[in-house]
Amino acid sequence: MIKLIRTNSEDKDFIGLVKQLDAYLKITDGDEHGFYNQFNSIDTLNHVVIAYLNDKPAGCGAFKAFNKTSVEIKRMYTSTETRGKGIATQILNELEDWAKELGFSSCVLETGIRQTEAVQFYKKNLYKITPNYGQYLGIENSLCFEKILKNEEG
């Protein structure tokens, strides 16, 4: 059974999952890992979702305010042994719901073009490719996405 909890970046299970994520990204990002890693601090993430499968941490995601109307999705990860069970989609849906509850109307995010599973995942969840933003301007390995959040009526 999958259970989702809302927490923050001080949660020990979140910290453990992020360590697994960083080890994975160090391999896929290669020489560019140092550049990306500087934008992945978890010191002050107040909106974190952790998924538990049979009471064990299986995946996580977070967001932070990007501007007055958008949040930036950060630190999405599902452990290798629990992939393919829909956990990441549940985490992302919970993050989107939480963002809507707080009055945000869209989500943005960045992923690497080499993370083909992530690119397919975001497309499947109705994220659209947008021009790179902020620190990702001009970075060829970066792919940025946006999704407009629908309210209950739309």
PDB file of C-alpha atoms in Angstrom, residues 16-117:
ATOM      1  CA  GLY A  16      17.932   9.602   2.652  1.00  0.00           C
ATOM      2  CA  LEU A  17      16.021   9.543  -0.641  1.00  0.00           C
ATOM      3  CA  VAL A  18      17.791  12.699  -1.843  1.00  0.00           C
ATOM      4  CA  LYS A  19      21.156  11.032  -1.180  1.00  0.00           C
ATOM      5  CA  GLN A  20      20.072   8.202  -3.493  1.00  0.00           C
ATOM      6  CA  LEU A  21      18.911  10.748  -6.090  1.00  0.00           C
ATOM      7  CA  ASP A  22      22.203  12.646  -5.941  1.00  0.00           C
ATOM      8  CA  ALA A  23      24.199   9.434  -6.443  1.00  0.00           C
ATOM      9  CA  TYR A  24      22.088   8.657  -9.528  1.00  0.00           C
ATOM     10  CA  LEU A  25      22.440  12.201 -10.916  1.00  0.00           C
ATOM     11  CA  LYS A  26      26.194  12.204 -10.395  1.00  0.00           C
ATOM     12  CA  ILE A  27      26.340   9.366 -12.929  1.00  0.00           C
ATOM     13  CA  THR A  28      23.814  10.707 -15.465  1.00  0.00           C
ATOM     14  CA  ASP A  29      24.980  14.348 -15.295  1.00  0.00           C
ATOM     15  CA  GLY A  30      28.634  13.397 -15.674  1.00  0.00           C
ATOM     16  CA  ASP A  31      30.922  16.412 -15.906  1.00  0.00           C
ATOM     17  CA  GLU A  32      27.975  18.812 -15.504  1.00  0.00           C
ATOM     18  CA  HIS A  33      26.961  17.463 -12.084  1.00  0.00           C
ATOM     19  CA  GLY A  34      28.686  20.271 -10.189  1.00  0.00           C
ATOM     20  CA  PHE A  35      26.757  22.908 -12.127  1.00  0.00           C
ATOM     21  CA  TYR A  36      23.373  21.321 -11.469  1.00  0.00           C
ATOM     22  CA  ASN A  37      24.122  20.342  -7.900  1.00  0.00           C
ATOM     23  CA  GLN A  38      24.490  23.972  -6.826  1.00  0.00           C
ATOM     24  CA  PHE A  39      20.757  24.482  -7.505  1.00  0.00           C
ATOM     25  CA  ASN A  40      19.614  21.406  -5.569  1.00  0.00           C
ATOM     26  CA  SER A  41      20.016  22.461  -1.954  1.00  0.00           C
ATOM     27  CA  ILE A  42      17.324  21.035   0.280  1.00  0.00           C
ATOM     28  CA  ASP A  43      18.035  23.319   3.247  1.00  0.00           C
ATOM     29  CA  THR A  44      14.806  25.285   3.055  1.00  0.00           C
ATOM     30  CA  LEU A  45      12.205  23.216   1.230  1.00  0.00           C
ATOM     31  CA  ASN A  46       8.959  23.626   3.147  1.00  0.00           C
ATOM     32  CA  HIS A  47       6.807  21.581   0.757  1.00  0.00           C
ATOM     33  CA  VAL A  48       7.988  17.976   0.528  1.00  0.00           C
ATOM     34  CA  VAL A  49       5.989  14.841  -0.282  1.00  0.00           C
ATOM     35  CA  ILE A  50       7.289  11.398   0.610  1.00  0.00           C
ATOM     36  CA  ALA A  51       5.721   8.167  -0.627  1.00  0.00           C
ATOM     37  CA  TYR A  52       5.900   5.044   1.503  1.00  0.00           C
ATOM     38  CA  LEU A  53       5.391   1.567   0.128  1.00  0.00           C
ATOM     39  CA  ASN A  54       4.719  -0.965   2.886  1.00  0.00           C
ATOM     40  CA  ASP A  55       5.928   1.645   5.404  1.00  0.00           C
ATOM     41  CA  LYS A  56       9.321   2.074   3.671  1.00  0.00           C
ATOM     42  CA  PRO A  57      10.318   5.332   1.935  1.00  0.00           C
ATOM     43  CA  ALA A  58       9.915   4.736  -1.805  1.00  0.00           C
ATOM     44  CA  GLY A  59      10.008   8.184  -3.407  1.00  0.00           C
ATOM     45  CA  CYS A  60       9.893  11.906  -2.894  1.00  0.00           C
ATOM     46  CA  GLY A  61       9.375  15.280  -4.481  1.00  0.00           C
ATOM     47  CA  ALA A  62       9.221  18.898  -3.400  1.00  0.00           C
ATOM     48  CA  PHE A  63       8.445  22.365  -4.610  1.00  0.00           C
ATOM     49  CA  LYS A  64       9.430  25.917  -3.842  1.00  0.00           C
ATOM     50  CA  ALA A  65       7.895  29.182  -4.951  1.00  0.00           C
ATOM     51  CA  PHE A  66       9.264  30.206  -8.348  1.00  0.00           C
ATOM     52  CA  ASN A  67       7.321  33.464  -8.593  1.00  0.00           C
ATOM     53  CA  LYS A  68       3.949  34.746  -7.379  1.00  0.00           C
ATOM     54  CA  THR A  69       1.946  32.318  -9.516  1.00  0.00           C
ATOM     55  CA  SER A  70       4.274  29.336 -10.081  1.00  0.00           C
ATOM     56  CA  VAL A  71       6.126  26.732  -8.077  1.00  0.00           C
ATOM     57  CA  GLU A  72       9.258  24.912  -9.179  1.00  0.00           C
ATOM     58  CA  ILE A  73       9.152  21.135  -8.785  1.00  0.00           C
ATOM     59  CA  LYS A  74      12.381  19.872  -7.203  1.00  0.00           C
ATOM     60  CA  ARG A  75      14.025  16.630  -6.088  1.00  0.00           C
ATOM     61  CA  MET A  76      11.623  14.155  -7.725  1.00  0.00           C
ATOM     62  CA  TYR A  77      12.873  10.616  -7.165  1.00  0.00           C
ATOM     63  CA  THR A  78      11.606   7.062  -6.900  1.00  0.00           C
ATOM     64  CA  SER A  79      13.911   4.340  -5.597  1.00  0.00           C
ATOM     65  CA  THR A  80      15.050   1.908  -8.274  1.00  0.00           C
ATOM     66  CA  GLU A  81      13.346  -1.075  -6.634  1.00  0.00           C
ATOM     67  CA  THR A  82       9.939   0.656  -6.494  1.00  0.00           C
ATOM     68  CA  ARG A  83       9.781   2.126 -10.005  1.00  0.00           C
ATOM     69  CA  GLY A  84       6.940   1.227 -12.336  1.00  0.00           C
ATOM     70  CA  LYS A  85       4.277   1.223  -9.614  1.00  0.00           C
ATOM     71  CA  GLY A  86       2.867   4.720 -10.275  1.00  0.00           C
ATOM     72  CA  ILE A  87       4.505   6.178  -7.175  1.00  0.00           C
ATOM     73  CA  ALA A  88       6.104   9.144  -8.951  1.00  0.00           C
ATOM     74  CA  THR A  89       2.779  10.142 -10.499  1.00  0.00           C
ATOM     75  CA  GLN A  90       1.099  10.037  -7.086  1.00  0.00           C
ATOM     76  CA  ILE A  91       3.866  12.210  -5.628  1.00  0.00           C
ATOM     77  CA  LEU A  92       3.632  14.713  -8.490  1.00  0.00           C
ATOM     78  CA  ASN A  93      -0.173  14.859  -8.231  1.00  0.00           C
ATOM     79  CA  GLU A  94       0.084  15.514  -4.494  1.00  0.00           C
ATOM     80  CA  LEU A  95       2.611  18.308  -5.080  1.00  0.00           C
ATOM     81  CA  GLU A  96       0.341  19.870  -7.707  1.00  0.00           C
ATOM     82  CA  ASP A  97      -2.682  19.648  -5.388  1.00  0.00           C
ATOM     83  CA  TRP A  98      -0.701  21.258  -2.560  1.00  0.00           C
ATOM     84  CA  ALA A  99       0.458  24.064  -4.862  1.00  0.00           C
ATOM     85  CA  LYS A 100      -3.158  24.706  -5.938  1.00  0.00           C
ATOM     86  CA  GLU A 101      -4.271  24.781  -2.284  1.00  0.00           C
ATOM     87  CA  LEU A 102      -1.693  27.524  -1.705  1.00  0.00           C
ATOM     88  CA  GLY A 103      -3.027  29.565  -4.652  1.00  0.00           C
ATOM     89  CA  PHE A 104      -0.411  28.775  -7.297  1.00  0.00           C
ATOM     90  CA  SER A 105      -1.584  28.298 -10.885  1.00  0.00           C
ATOM     91  CA  SER A 106       1.365  26.568 -12.572  1.00  0.00           C
ATOM     92  CA  CYS A 107       4.420  24.390 -12.041  1.00  0.00           C
ATOM     93  CA  VAL A 108       7.787  24.691 -13.741  1.00  0.00           C
ATOM     94  CA  LEU A 109      10.739  22.334 -13.590  1.00  0.00           C
ATOM     95  CA  GLU A 110      14.054  21.454 -15.165  1.00  0.00           C
ATOM     96  CA  THR A 111      15.470  18.056 -15.979  1.00  0.00           C
ATOM     97  CA  GLY A 112      18.420  16.883 -17.999  1.00  0.00           C
ATOM     98  CA  ILE A 113      17.972  15.685 -21.565  1.00  0.00           C
ATOM     99  CA  ARG A 114      19.957  12.556 -20.621  1.00  0.00           C
ATOM    100  CA  GLN A 115      17.320  11.643 -18.032  1.00  0.00           C
ATOM    101  CA  THR A 116      15.074  10.137 -20.670  1.00  0.00           C
ATOM    102  CA  GLU A 117      12.786   8.435 -18.141  1.00  0.00           C
TER     103      GLU A 117
END
